[in-house]
Amino acid sequence: MDDRCRLYLVTPPVLPTGFADLLAAALDSGDVACLQLRLKDAPEDEIRRAVETLMPIAQAREVAFILNDDAKLAAATGCDGAHLGQTDGDHAGARKLLKGKILGITCHASRHLAMEAGELDADYVAFGAFFPTSTKETQHQADPEILEWWSEMMEVPSVAIGGINAANCGPLVRAGADFLAVVGAVWSHPEGPAAGVRAMNAAIVEARRGIERGA
């Protein structure tokens, strides 16, 4: 497996006007592994329209397009996969439905939930929140140590999520996170989303250099 840590971009909770152009600029500005469409509580037709608009932008740049919460809708709309929380339906059923596609599962700060996800053949497990975040209410606080434990135990990739930005991501990269999921660090960057992607990638590179130096 590639030992690089890569960026996992999550859409803002409400898509602003002109978001397609912002997304294209962001994805053109640096390495992004995947894009998760996360529109909590939006009606299905709105989500379908967003998929139709945004998925081609991501896939044209070889960025995997992941739908949050709904494996059936992800399969029906041709997404590259789905990300499911612990209460988002039948994980085993989703694995069968998304055969050959990506299934990610939220595991909070739980080793037990992560092991269960691994046994289901999830393509990645997501741990967090590592830092305070305004995107959603933080009910679970994770420690970087869980990333170290997971990377030593399992080959299934890990995603770190929750309040991550260019200034605080170093310990997560050094702990073994395979992906850093970010929202505000990119979409709320003072110089724009493209600058946010560049800043995150630069921070990842710097943290990797720290590992290589034995820091």
PDB file of C-alpha atoms in Angstrom, residues 49-132:
ATOM      1  CA  ARG A  49     -28.631  16.726  -8.737  1.00  0.00           C
ATOM      2  CA  ALA A  50     -25.439  17.352  -6.787  1.00  0.00           C
ATOM      3  CA  VAL A  51     -24.092  13.940  -7.777  1.00  0.00           C
ATOM      4  CA  GLU A  52     -24.883  14.607 -11.442  1.00  0.00           C
ATOM      5  CA  THR A  53     -23.070  17.948 -11.298  1.00  0.00           C
ATOM      6  CA  LEU A  54     -20.086  17.159  -9.106  1.00  0.00           C
ATOM      7  CA  MET A  55     -19.210  13.517  -9.776  1.00  0.00           C
ATOM      8  CA  PRO A  56     -17.962  14.168 -13.343  1.00  0.00           C
ATOM      9  CA  ILE A  57     -15.699  16.939 -12.049  1.00  0.00           C
ATOM     10  CA  ALA A  58     -14.102  14.576  -9.529  1.00  0.00           C
ATOM     11  CA  GLN A  59     -13.882  11.514 -11.754  1.00  0.00           C
ATOM     12  CA  ALA A  60     -12.353  13.485 -14.638  1.00  0.00           C
ATOM     13  CA  ARG A  61      -9.468  14.195 -12.260  1.00  0.00           C
ATOM     14  CA  GLU A  62      -9.243  10.585 -11.006  1.00  0.00           C
ATOM     15  CA  VAL A  63     -10.691  11.602  -7.645  1.00  0.00           C
ATOM     16  CA  ALA A  64     -12.997   8.956  -6.161  1.00  0.00           C
ATOM     17  CA  PHE A  65     -16.534  10.239  -5.566  1.00  0.00           C
ATOM     18  CA  ILE A  66     -18.064   8.996  -2.287  1.00  0.00           C
ATOM     19  CA  LEU A  67     -21.634   9.553  -1.098  1.00  0.00           C
ATOM     20  CA  ASN A  68     -22.277   9.987   2.603  1.00  0.00           C
ATOM     21  CA  ASP A  69     -24.901   7.982   4.517  1.00  0.00           C
ATOM     22  CA  ASP A  70     -26.726   6.137   1.729  1.00  0.00           C
ATOM     23  CA  ALA A  71     -25.271   3.004   0.108  1.00  0.00           C
ATOM     24  CA  LYS A  72     -28.360   2.358  -2.009  1.00  0.00           C
ATOM     25  CA  LEU A  73     -28.353   5.850  -3.479  1.00  0.00           C
ATOM     26  CA  ALA A  74     -24.599   5.649  -4.036  1.00  0.00           C
ATOM     27  CA  ALA A  75     -25.078   2.466  -6.042  1.00  0.00           C
ATOM     28  CA  ALA A  76     -28.079   3.837  -7.945  1.00  0.00           C
ATOM     29  CA  THR A  77     -26.282   7.019  -9.006  1.00  0.00           C
ATOM     30  CA  GLY A  78     -23.017   5.355 -10.008  1.00  0.00           C
ATOM     31  CA  CYS A  79     -20.853   6.785  -7.235  1.00  0.00           C
ATOM     32  CA  ASP A  80     -17.467   5.215  -6.573  1.00  0.00           C
ATOM     33  CA  GLY A  81     -18.633   4.241  -3.098  1.00  0.00           C
ATOM     34  CA  ALA A  82     -20.319   5.252   0.131  1.00  0.00           C
ATOM     35  CA  HIS A  83     -19.314   6.364   3.598  1.00  0.00           C
ATOM     36  CA  LEU A  84     -21.550   5.090   6.386  1.00  0.00           C
ATOM     37  CA  GLY A  85     -21.857   6.090  10.002  1.00  0.00           C
ATOM     38  CA  GLN A  86     -22.690   3.593  12.705  1.00  0.00           C
ATOM     39  CA  THR A  87     -26.426   4.264  12.347  1.00  0.00           C
ATOM     40  CA  ASP A  88     -26.529   4.418   8.545  1.00  0.00           C
ATOM     41  CA  GLY A  89     -28.241   1.133   7.745  1.00  0.00           C
ATOM     42  CA  ASP A  90     -26.948  -2.395   7.306  1.00  0.00           C
ATOM     43  CA  HIS A  91     -23.188  -2.358   6.843  1.00  0.00           C
ATOM     44  CA  ALA A  92     -23.004  -5.985   5.733  1.00  0.00           C
ATOM     45  CA  GLY A  93     -25.758  -5.385   3.202  1.00  0.00           C
ATOM     46  CA  ALA A  94     -23.977  -2.275   1.983  1.00  0.00           C
ATOM     47  CA  ARG A  95     -20.802  -4.290   1.465  1.00  0.00           C
ATOM     48  CA  LYS A  96     -22.682  -6.717  -0.790  1.00  0.00           C
ATOM     49  CA  LEU A  97     -24.434  -3.895  -2.638  1.00  0.00           C
ATOM     50  CA  LEU A  98     -21.193  -2.012  -3.215  1.00  0.00           C
ATOM     51  CA  LYS A  99     -19.196  -5.003  -4.398  1.00  0.00           C
ATOM     52  CA  GLY A 100     -16.170  -3.713  -6.253  1.00  0.00           C
ATOM     53  CA  LYS A 101     -16.760  -0.196  -4.936  1.00  0.00           C
ATOM     54  CA  ILE A 102     -15.526   1.716  -1.905  1.00  0.00           C
ATOM     55  CA  LEU A 103     -17.146   1.288   1.502  1.00  0.00           C
ATOM     56  CA  GLY A 104     -15.919   3.439   4.384  1.00  0.00           C
ATOM     57  CA  ILE A 105     -17.241   3.160   7.926  1.00  0.00           C
ATOM     58  CA  THR A 106     -17.126   5.640  10.800  1.00  0.00           C
ATOM     59  CA  CYS A 107     -15.597   4.055  13.909  1.00  0.00           C
ATOM     60  CA  HIS A 108     -15.304   7.127  16.171  1.00  0.00           C
ATOM     61  CA  ALA A 109     -12.641   6.292  18.775  1.00  0.00           C
ATOM     62  CA  SER A 110     -13.547   2.613  19.082  1.00  0.00           C
ATOM     63  CA  ARG A 111     -11.124  -0.222  18.439  1.00  0.00           C
ATOM     64  CA  HIS A 112     -14.025  -2.655  18.597  1.00  0.00           C
ATOM     65  CA  LEU A 113     -16.000  -0.872  15.882  1.00  0.00           C
ATOM     66  CA  ALA A 114     -12.882  -0.648  13.735  1.00  0.00           C
ATOM     67  CA  MET A 115     -12.255  -4.382  14.030  1.00  0.00           C
ATOM     68  CA  GLU A 116     -15.880  -5.064  13.099  1.00  0.00           C
ATOM     69  CA  ALA A 117     -15.519  -2.831  10.040  1.00  0.00           C
ATOM     70  CA  GLY A 118     -12.340  -4.633   9.063  1.00  0.00           C
ATOM     71  CA  GLU A 119     -14.097  -7.987   9.335  1.00  0.00           C
ATOM     72  CA  LEU A 120     -16.800  -6.661   6.984  1.00  0.00           C
ATOM     73  CA  ASP A 121     -14.109  -5.890   4.398  1.00  0.00           C
ATOM     74  CA  ALA A 122     -14.554  -2.131   4.646  1.00  0.00           C
ATOM     75  CA  ASP A 123     -12.150  -0.308   2.363  1.00  0.00           C
ATOM     76  CA  TYR A 124     -11.289   2.162   5.092  1.00  0.00           C
ATOM     77  CA  VAL A 125     -12.153   2.995   8.698  1.00  0.00           C
ATOM     78  CA  ALA A 126     -12.636   6.571   9.878  1.00  0.00           C
ATOM     79  CA  PHE A 127     -11.522   7.692  13.336  1.00  0.00           C
ATOM     80  CA  GLY A 128     -12.384  10.994  15.020  1.00  0.00           C
ATOM     81  CA  ALA A 129     -13.009  13.624  15.979  1.00  0.00           C
ATOM     82  CA  PHE A 130      -9.380  14.485  16.725  1.00  0.00           C
ATOM     83  CA  PHE A 131      -9.986  18.209  17.201  1.00  0.00           C
ATOM     84  CA  PRO A 132     -13.006  20.428  17.856  1.00  0.00           C
TER      85      PRO A 132
END
